[in-house]
C-alpha positions as MATLAB code, in Angstrom:
seq = 'MSFTGTVKTYGEVRAVDGVDLGIAPGGTVALLGRNGAGKSTTISLLLGLTEPDSGTVELFGGPPEASVRAGRVGAMLQEARAVSRVTVGELVAFVAGRYPAPLPVAEALELAGIAGLAGRRVDRLSGGQAQRVRLAVALAGNPALLVLDEPTAALDVEARHAFWTSMRGYARRGHTVLFSTHYLEEADAHADRILVIDRGRIVADGTGDDLRRSAGGSLVSFDLAGEAPEALSLLPGVRAVEVREGRARLRTDDSDATVLALAGLGAVRALEVAPASLDDAFLALTDPEPVR';
ca = [
     111.124  -86.306  -57.410;
     111.405  -83.051  -56.109;
     109.510  -80.353  -54.947;
     111.519  -76.921  -54.272;
     109.447  -74.133  -52.610;
     106.302  -74.905  -54.412;
     103.025  -73.209  -53.966;
      99.885  -73.238  -55.569;
      96.979  -70.995  -54.560;
      92.998  -70.948  -55.473;
      92.231  -67.463  -54.706;
      93.267  -66.936  -50.959;
      93.601  -70.482  -50.195;
      97.442  -71.571  -50.393;
      96.891  -75.127  -51.210;
     100.473  -76.172  -51.518;
     102.422  -73.515  -49.533;
     106.079  -73.529  -49.809;
     106.983  -77.410  -50.094;
     110.357  -78.877  -50.306;
     110.400  -82.464  -51.071;
     112.968  -84.864  -52.466;
     111.696  -88.763  -53.170;
     114.578  -91.422  -53.815;
     113.226  -94.142  -56.332;
     112.188  -97.366  -54.758;
     109.854  -98.278  -51.796;
     106.234  -96.994  -51.054;
     106.049  -93.724  -50.033;
     102.069  -92.472  -48.484;
     100.691  -89.122  -48.116;
      98.755  -88.592  -45.383;
      96.618  -85.386  -44.211;
      92.790  -84.651  -43.511;
      90.240  -83.682  -46.408;
      91.374  -80.577  -47.867;
      95.157  -80.390  -46.725;
      96.373  -80.277  -49.952;
      97.283  -84.094  -50.989;
      95.162  -84.019  -54.366;
      96.788  -80.583  -55.179;
     100.363  -81.889  -54.717;
      99.437  -85.109  -56.759;
      98.225  -82.931  -59.451;
     101.525  -80.985  -59.411;
     103.297  -84.231  -59.434;
     101.739  -85.523  -62.554;
     101.590  -82.110  -64.554;
      97.945  -81.855  -64.474;
      98.394  -78.195  -62.747;
     101.035  -75.634  -62.519;
     102.662  -74.413  -59.513;
     102.282  -70.496  -59.119;
     106.107  -70.610  -57.759;
     108.649  -72.867  -57.016;
     109.196  -75.848  -59.192;
     108.303  -79.852  -59.643;
     110.509  -82.361  -61.176;
     110.228  -85.702  -62.055;
     113.448  -88.069  -62.879;
     115.448  -84.748  -63.286;
     112.899  -82.743  -65.719;
     109.275  -81.219  -65.808;
     106.652  -83.910  -64.929;
     105.279  -83.585  -68.504;
     108.075  -85.240  -70.176;
     108.028  -88.391  -67.829;
     104.683  -88.568  -68.258;
     104.690  -88.535  -72.092;
     107.805  -90.801  -71.744;
     105.682  -93.774  -70.073;
     107.892  -93.579  -66.470;
     104.542  -92.282  -64.587;
     101.700  -94.555  -64.049;
      98.265  -92.810  -62.011;
      95.528  -93.901  -60.317;
      93.186  -91.041  -59.759;
      90.254  -91.012  -57.795;
      87.430  -89.723  -60.538;
      87.218  -91.649  -63.494;
      84.286  -92.692  -65.667;
      84.019  -96.435  -67.147;
      84.771  -97.035  -71.145;
      81.353  -97.954  -72.862;
      81.495 -101.222  -74.779;
      85.082 -102.497  -74.228;
      86.466 -105.568  -72.083;
      88.762 -105.190  -69.200;
      91.523 -106.747  -71.208;
      90.648 -104.808  -74.479;
      91.186 -101.664  -72.113;
      94.378 -102.450  -70.447;
      95.860 -104.115  -74.182;
      95.191 -100.355  -75.508;
      96.541  -98.610  -72.914;
      99.243 -100.803  -72.500;
      99.861  -99.952  -76.538;
     100.753  -96.521  -75.587;
     103.954  -97.167  -73.568;
     107.640  -98.215  -75.288;
     108.162 -101.209  -72.487;
     104.758 -101.921  -71.051;
     103.990 -105.090  -68.673;
     102.113 -107.759  -70.223;
      98.750 -107.648  -70.369;
      98.049 -110.634  -68.504;
     100.572 -109.568  -65.754;
      98.955 -106.221  -65.603;
      95.759 -108.071  -64.712;
      97.064 -110.136  -62.368;
      98.808 -107.526  -60.432;
      95.393 -105.857  -59.993;
      93.729 -108.901  -59.177;
      91.416 -109.349  -61.787;
      92.970 -111.780  -63.969;
      89.395 -113.410  -63.986;
      87.363 -110.404  -65.747;
      89.563 -109.775  -68.869;
      86.277 -110.801  -70.913;
      83.738 -108.204  -68.844;
      82.696 -105.165  -69.952;
      84.170 -102.152  -68.122;
      80.615 -100.517  -67.884;
      79.168 -103.486  -65.839;
      81.583 -104.168  -62.952;
      81.124 -103.338  -59.533;
      82.263 -100.252  -57.777;
      85.540 -102.546  -56.283;
      86.135 -104.371  -59.592;
      85.916 -100.540  -61.767;
      88.845  -99.402  -59.223;
      90.849 -102.413  -59.698;
      90.459 -101.761  -63.333;
      91.939  -98.099  -63.024;
      94.719  -99.834  -61.607;
      95.566 -102.106  -63.947;
      95.393  -99.121  -66.499;
      98.033  -97.425  -64.283;
     100.136 -100.509  -64.236;
      99.830 -101.232  -67.846;
     102.827  -99.350  -69.105;
     105.500 -100.916  -66.117;
     106.041  -97.382  -64.799;
     108.761  -96.443  -62.673;
     106.907  -94.137  -60.714;
     103.164  -95.093  -59.435;
     101.143  -92.747  -57.880;
      97.837  -93.761  -56.441;
      95.205  -91.212  -55.064;
      92.740  -93.188  -52.298;
      93.549  -96.387  -53.935;
      91.643  -98.790  -51.821;
      88.372  -96.707  -50.986;
      86.291  -98.991  -52.746;
      87.522 -102.370  -51.780;
      86.197 -104.470  -49.316;
      89.217 -106.268  -46.639;
      89.874 -108.909  -49.043;
      90.570 -106.873  -52.017;
      92.752 -104.515  -49.745;
      94.982 -107.384  -48.567;
      95.327 -108.710  -51.993;
      96.331 -105.183  -53.500;
      98.636 -104.318  -50.666;
     100.600 -107.647  -51.685;
     100.551 -106.481  -55.160;
     101.947 -103.047  -54.813;
     104.758 -104.355  -52.265;
     105.909 -106.823  -54.766;
     105.723 -104.129  -57.700;
     107.843 -101.704  -55.565;
     110.544 -104.506  -54.717;
     111.212 -104.697  -58.550;
     112.535 -101.126  -57.825;
     109.618  -99.037  -58.434;
     108.477  -96.013  -56.681;
     104.863  -96.525  -55.117;
     103.249  -93.080  -53.819;
     100.028  -93.223  -52.595;
      97.550  -91.043  -50.593;
      94.826  -92.788  -47.972;
      92.473  -92.171  -45.276;
      93.270  -95.474  -43.615;
      96.078  -94.416  -41.372;
      96.831  -98.255  -40.533;
      97.673  -98.913  -44.442;
     100.123  -95.950  -44.016;
     101.587  -97.700  -41.184;
     101.513 -101.529  -42.503;
     102.761 -100.910  -46.070;
     104.831  -97.632  -46.367;
     108.388  -97.238  -45.859;
     108.365  -93.742  -45.730;
     105.246  -91.176  -44.382;
     104.844  -87.769  -45.270;
     101.959  -85.786  -43.327;
     100.370  -82.683  -45.282;
      98.330  -79.899  -43.205;
      97.203  -76.831  -44.811;
      99.706  -77.681  -47.714;
     102.805  -77.917  -45.952;
     104.744  -80.913  -45.154;
     104.308  -80.850  -41.213;
     106.013  -84.492  -40.608;
     108.329  -86.629  -42.735;
     109.517  -90.642  -41.575;
     108.514  -93.997  -40.644;
     105.522  -94.597  -38.617;
     107.561  -95.145  -35.375;
     109.272  -91.653  -36.008;
     105.656  -90.160  -36.334;
     104.616  -91.734  -33.226;
     107.552  -90.739  -31.484;
     107.433  -86.801  -32.500;
     103.820  -86.830  -30.831;
     104.820  -88.159  -27.446;
     105.786  -92.003  -27.503;
     102.961  -93.134  -24.515;
      99.670  -92.116  -23.605;
      99.102  -92.205  -20.308;
      95.447  -91.612  -18.970;
      93.741  -91.514  -15.348;
      90.639  -90.077  -13.662;
      91.509  -86.947  -12.108;
      89.519  -86.940   -9.252;
      90.208  -83.721   -8.299;
      93.621  -83.132   -9.220;
      94.194  -79.727  -10.709;
      94.923  -80.326  -14.217;
      97.212  -77.320  -14.652;
      99.794  -79.041  -12.819;
      99.854  -82.140  -15.043;
     101.962  -80.300  -17.622;
     104.723  -79.572  -15.789;
     105.489  -83.171  -14.859;
     108.377  -84.995  -16.318;
     107.959  -86.219  -20.004;
     104.574  -84.467  -20.563;
     104.234  -82.867  -23.720;
     100.676  -82.542  -23.943;
      97.474  -82.390  -21.789;
      93.841  -83.427  -22.575;
      90.883  -83.456  -20.203;
      87.698  -84.631  -20.992;
      84.533  -85.739  -18.636;
      87.035  -85.832  -15.674;
      89.889  -88.158  -17.215;
      93.067  -86.618  -17.939;
      95.239  -87.957  -20.980;
      98.922  -87.167  -20.819;
     100.896  -87.281  -23.866;
     104.603  -88.025  -22.688;
     108.330  -88.962  -23.900;
     108.998  -90.936  -20.766;
     106.070  -92.647  -19.422;
     107.816  -93.834  -16.338;
     108.836  -90.784  -15.056;
     105.368  -89.173  -15.570;
     103.679  -92.492  -13.356;
     106.143  -91.928  -10.761;
     105.467  -88.266  -10.413;
     101.737  -89.235  -10.374;
     101.953  -91.722   -8.061;
     104.067  -89.238   -5.880;
     100.930  -86.654   -6.095;
      98.441  -89.270   -5.107;
      96.624  -88.979   -8.630;
      97.097  -92.509  -10.052;
      93.587  -93.653  -10.382;
      92.414  -96.144  -13.002;
      95.580  -95.682  -14.754;
      96.196  -97.022  -18.538;
      99.240  -96.535  -20.182;
      99.394  -97.288  -24.040;
     101.999  -96.225  -26.798;
     100.812  -93.799  -28.968;
      99.319  -94.815  -32.110;
      99.814  -93.437  -35.693;
      96.094  -92.273  -34.947;
      97.424  -89.909  -32.041;
     100.579  -88.867  -33.375;
      98.471  -87.756  -36.668;
      96.069  -85.932  -34.619;
      98.572  -84.230  -32.615;
     100.444  -83.104  -35.835;
      97.323  -81.936  -38.138;
      95.388  -78.574  -37.695;
      92.035  -79.146  -36.573;
      90.426  -76.855  -39.531;
      92.357  -77.355  -42.764;
      91.494  -74.952  -45.618;
      91.251  -77.243  -48.433;
];
């Protein structure tokens, strides 16, 4: 899968702004971004649901539409309507029958965690159950690339755990699982690779540890007690300074050197040192006011 100089605009908004990206087969890849950062547009381009204004998008060496028609791609999108008067098993069997080499229906239902719902009508399910039916439909064709847009939004904690167990197992078969999510802890725990998109551009690409390092490896916080905040940015290791309600937070690449320098200034008051979280990295990497 590859994006090369890909641009998509809506009026004056550049929802995807010159993206260059390649993803090799296999593993799990998370797409993170604020609301409106360009995640859904990127997925639409990947699936051939919309055309780029310039640049190219390729799947398996050709246009996305060809891979979708060949059954090599499965997708679970955020918006879908329940089908009336059919059972879960009937729906998944119908979809599977449209593919050249589908999963057995029972296996698709098992992977989606709804093996016990095969005889239930689709239009009489809870929100979480309906979400898992959409996953079973996406899995039905045994796709080489599975694209999931906010897949766990309607699931409870237990269902999320079961979902990710299934997805890791599916990826271990050599498939690629690409998912967007608002849950940073999910990306950190379950993605081999994390892509952060902001204002239509890829602003970070790596593992959770890579992202944390890119934003500064540690956070040093303490009470200012009269210490001049402007001098803090000059301390060794410090990459960013935030002062709020008399307490300073320093993002630093070298917490030991930063703390020793603070001690030399006599500025160690209610000191705390903690590793940067993925949330910290995400906030440092993204713009506070996205356009989409």
